[in-house]
Amino acid sequence: MSKNVLVLCLTFFLMMSGTAAFEYLGDVYIAKTDDGVEIKLLRYHPLGESINEGAQPVLLFSGLMCNMNEYLLHTPPELKDVYSIELPSDLANWAVGDERIQNDPMLYYSLAYYLWKQGYDVWLVNYRGTGIKGMKSQVGSAKTSLDTWALYDTRAAVRKVFEVTGKHPVIGGHSTGGLVSYVYLQGAKFRWTYHCLLGEPWCKKVVSDENLVRERNGEVNGAETVIGVIALDPAMIPPLPEVTDMKLMWLLLDTPLYIDIRGIIEEIARNERLWCKTMLTVDGLFDLIFRMNERYGEYSEIVRYLTFTNPRNLNPALDDFLARYIADSLYTPTLAQYNDFGTHKTAREYFENGGRWYLVEPPAPMPGKDGYYYYIHNMEKVKVPFITLLSEYDGLVEADQIIRDLMGAKTPHQHDEYYIINGTAHVDLPFGLKAPTEVFPKIGAWLEKVRIYEVTPH
């Protein structure tokens, strides 16, 4: 692929392009979370079209270090002379004869466009601290953990969709977008502790509210009810090498920081020569990792764990869009929480919750005895149907673990489905070359079984 990326880079030198927000792809809404942070939602429609008002809502959340643009692939106006890609000869049936895709082949890889074309009312979310320019949500506190996104941002987004449409959505998303969905369905919420009177950081702890379990899973209808989940390589226990469980690593991750990676990306993108060198380096690195995995993967766990992006499931335009528009900022506590999941083979609330600010390293798990809420041991509270699509390569998410600890542990539903998509890795699963033929149609067929409101396909 590197030669193709080089051609793309040479084209860049003929023009200068900035990084744009994509407000023109829908109606923008603001939802306020329980802790007062404003997050941005986009109610999607393709350029020049209208939203599918009155149809079944689908609400998608993004992965860690990503934003909603992972579902919004298209050719931005400023790059219309750069993203010159050819559609495959064997188009997916749903795309045959589609003039919009013929005019902009990048739309072929957009999950938002696919769902809109099938007639769904598509909503996308930027968690706090993520998004580009006018679509960026408020940053809030640097003490943002995965719990914060799941308990505050997810709740606010679901309630906003219901407030606007009066309809219960299907929710879900990629990686962390899958995690916040199953946490939400466990009726999870923050409970105050006496430490909050002292102003201690992370003074609250996570608990499950049975009334919220019933409402969110549709046993009683309310503003927080959802009717199903689309889980794209949902995050839980990442496979991590032992080196991540070191004192120095925990000292670094224990410092609550908001790292503005998005700002760094935009600075690099202003210099096309630097941007192209960066892209060539990253592309070559991932290609090297995959070649090493083919030769040494069965002998080296570290090599296997690094196969989280498959360069063979991307083309240069998708590669550039990923780096230029999808990659986003992060909070160090989210990494610390995932590191706890991976090193201790569990999934629980943030280890400093409940006023345990003095901890630098998370304690060994003792479910039921240590005062922590364990997401992994409360999956039976998740009762709505899931479609879970898993990548072939196990970097960041292991398919067998998700099948066992999510799909096999939740309360069974007749419309539960899961698939492993060959030739995909964690990052590229939602928008890679295989998505239009292997991922999108499976989602569409499943939605036809679980949706409760009408749709009008285009």
Short mmCIF file of N, CA and C in Angstrom, two decimals, residues 4-18 78-83 269-277 279 316-317 319-321 324-325:
data_model
loop_
_atom_site.label_atom_id
_atom_site.label_comp_id
_atom_site.label_asym_id
_atom_site.label_seq_id
_atom_site.Cartn_x
_atom_site.Cartn_y
_atom_site.Cartn_z
N ASN A 4 0.87 3.37 -3.09
CA ASN A 4 -0.38 4.09 -3.31
C ASN A 4 -0.49 5.31 -2.39
N VAL A 5 -0.03 5.16 -1.15
CA VAL A 5 -0.03 6.30 -0.24
C VAL A 5 0.89 7.39 -0.76
N LEU A 6 2.02 7.01 -1.36
CA LEU A 6 2.95 7.99 -1.92
C LEU A 6 2.28 8.78 -3.04
N VAL A 7 1.51 8.09 -3.90
CA VAL A 7 0.78 8.78 -4.96
C VAL A 7 -0.20 9.78 -4.36
N LEU A 8 -0.91 9.35 -3.31
CA LEU A 8 -1.84 10.25 -2.63
C LEU A 8 -1.10 11.47 -2.08
N CYS A 9 0.06 11.25 -1.52
CA CYS A 9 0.85 12.35 -0.97
C CYS A 9 1.28 13.33 -2.05
N LEU A 10 1.70 12.81 -3.18
CA LEU A 10 2.11 13.70 -4.27
C LEU A 10 0.95 14.57 -4.73
N THR A 11 -0.24 14.01 -4.68
CA THR A 11 -1.42 14.79 -5.04
C THR A 11 -1.65 15.90 -4.03
N PHE A 12 -1.40 15.63 -2.76
CA PHE A 12 -1.58 16.63 -1.72
C PHE A 12 -0.72 17.88 -1.98
N PHE A 13 0.44 17.67 -2.56
CA PHE A 13 1.33 18.80 -2.75
C PHE A 13 0.78 19.82 -3.75
N LEU A 14 -0.25 19.43 -4.49
CA LEU A 14 -0.85 20.34 -5.46
C LEU A 14 -1.88 21.24 -4.82
N MET A 15 -2.17 21.00 -3.57
CA MET A 15 -3.21 21.79 -2.91
C MET A 15 -2.98 21.80 -1.42
N MET A 16 -3.62 22.72 -0.73
CA MET A 16 -3.59 22.75 0.73
C MET A 16 -4.99 22.48 1.23
N SER A 17 -5.12 21.72 2.27
CA SER A 17 -6.46 21.40 2.79
C SER A 17 -6.45 21.43 4.30
N GLY A 18 -7.48 21.99 4.87
CA GLY A 18 -7.62 22.02 6.31
C GLY A 18 -8.43 20.85 6.80
N GLU A 78 -12.97 19.77 0.54
CA GLU A 78 -11.60 20.24 0.37
C GLU A 78 -10.66 19.16 -0.18
N LEU A 79 -11.13 17.90 -0.22
CA LEU A 79 -10.29 16.81 -0.73
C LEU A 79 -10.90 16.13 -1.95
N LYS A 80 -11.82 16.80 -2.62
CA LYS A 80 -12.51 16.16 -3.75
C LYS A 80 -11.56 15.85 -4.91
N ASP A 81 -10.44 16.55 -4.99
CA ASP A 81 -9.47 16.28 -6.05
C ASP A 81 -8.37 15.32 -5.60
N VAL A 82 -8.48 14.83 -4.37
CA VAL A 82 -7.44 13.96 -3.82
C VAL A 82 -7.93 12.53 -3.66
N TYR A 83 -9.13 12.35 -3.12
CA TYR A 83 -9.64 11.01 -2.86
C TYR A 83 -10.23 10.42 -4.14
N ALA A 269 -1.49 18.23 9.92
CA ALA A 269 -2.22 18.27 8.66
C ALA A 269 -2.04 19.59 7.93
N ARG A 270 -1.68 20.65 8.65
CA ARG A 270 -1.46 21.94 8.00
C ARG A 270 -0.20 21.93 7.14
N ASN A 271 0.71 21.03 7.43
CA ASN A 271 1.96 20.90 6.66
C ASN A 271 1.87 19.61 5.85
N GLU A 272 1.54 19.73 4.57
CA GLU A 272 1.28 18.53 3.77
C GLU A 272 2.51 17.64 3.64
N ARG A 273 3.68 18.25 3.60
CA ARG A 273 4.90 17.42 3.49
C ARG A 273 5.08 16.58 4.76
N LEU A 274 4.90 17.21 5.93
CA LEU A 274 4.99 16.47 7.19
C LEU A 274 3.89 15.44 7.29
N TRP A 275 2.68 15.80 6.84
CA TRP A 275 1.56 14.87 6.89
C TRP A 275 1.86 13.61 6.08
N CYS A 276 2.39 13.79 4.89
CA CYS A 276 2.67 12.65 4.03
C CYS A 276 3.77 11.76 4.60
N LYS A 277 4.79 12.38 5.17
CA LYS A 277 5.84 11.58 5.82
C LYS A 277 5.27 10.77 6.98
N MET A 279 2.11 9.76 7.33
CA MET A 279 1.26 8.70 6.80
C MET A 279 2.07 7.54 6.25
N PRO A 316 -5.67 3.80 0.37
CA PRO A 316 -5.03 5.05 0.82
C PRO A 316 -6.01 6.13 1.27
N ALA A 317 -7.16 6.26 0.61
CA ALA A 317 -8.12 7.28 1.02
C ALA A 317 -8.71 6.95 2.39
N ASP A 319 -7.28 5.16 4.67
CA ASP A 319 -6.16 5.34 5.59
C ASP A 319 -6.02 6.81 5.98
N ASP A 320 -6.07 7.68 4.97
CA ASP A 320 -5.92 9.11 5.23
C ASP A 320 -7.10 9.66 6.03
N PHE A 321 -8.32 9.23 5.69
CA PHE A 321 -9.51 9.70 6.41
C PHE A 321 -9.43 9.29 7.87
N ARG A 324 -6.82 11.63 9.44
CA ARG A 324 -7.11 13.05 9.34
C ARG A 324 -8.39 13.44 10.08
N TYR A 325 -9.40 12.56 10.10
CA TYR A 325 -10.71 12.95 10.61
C TYR A 325 -11.23 12.10 11.77
#
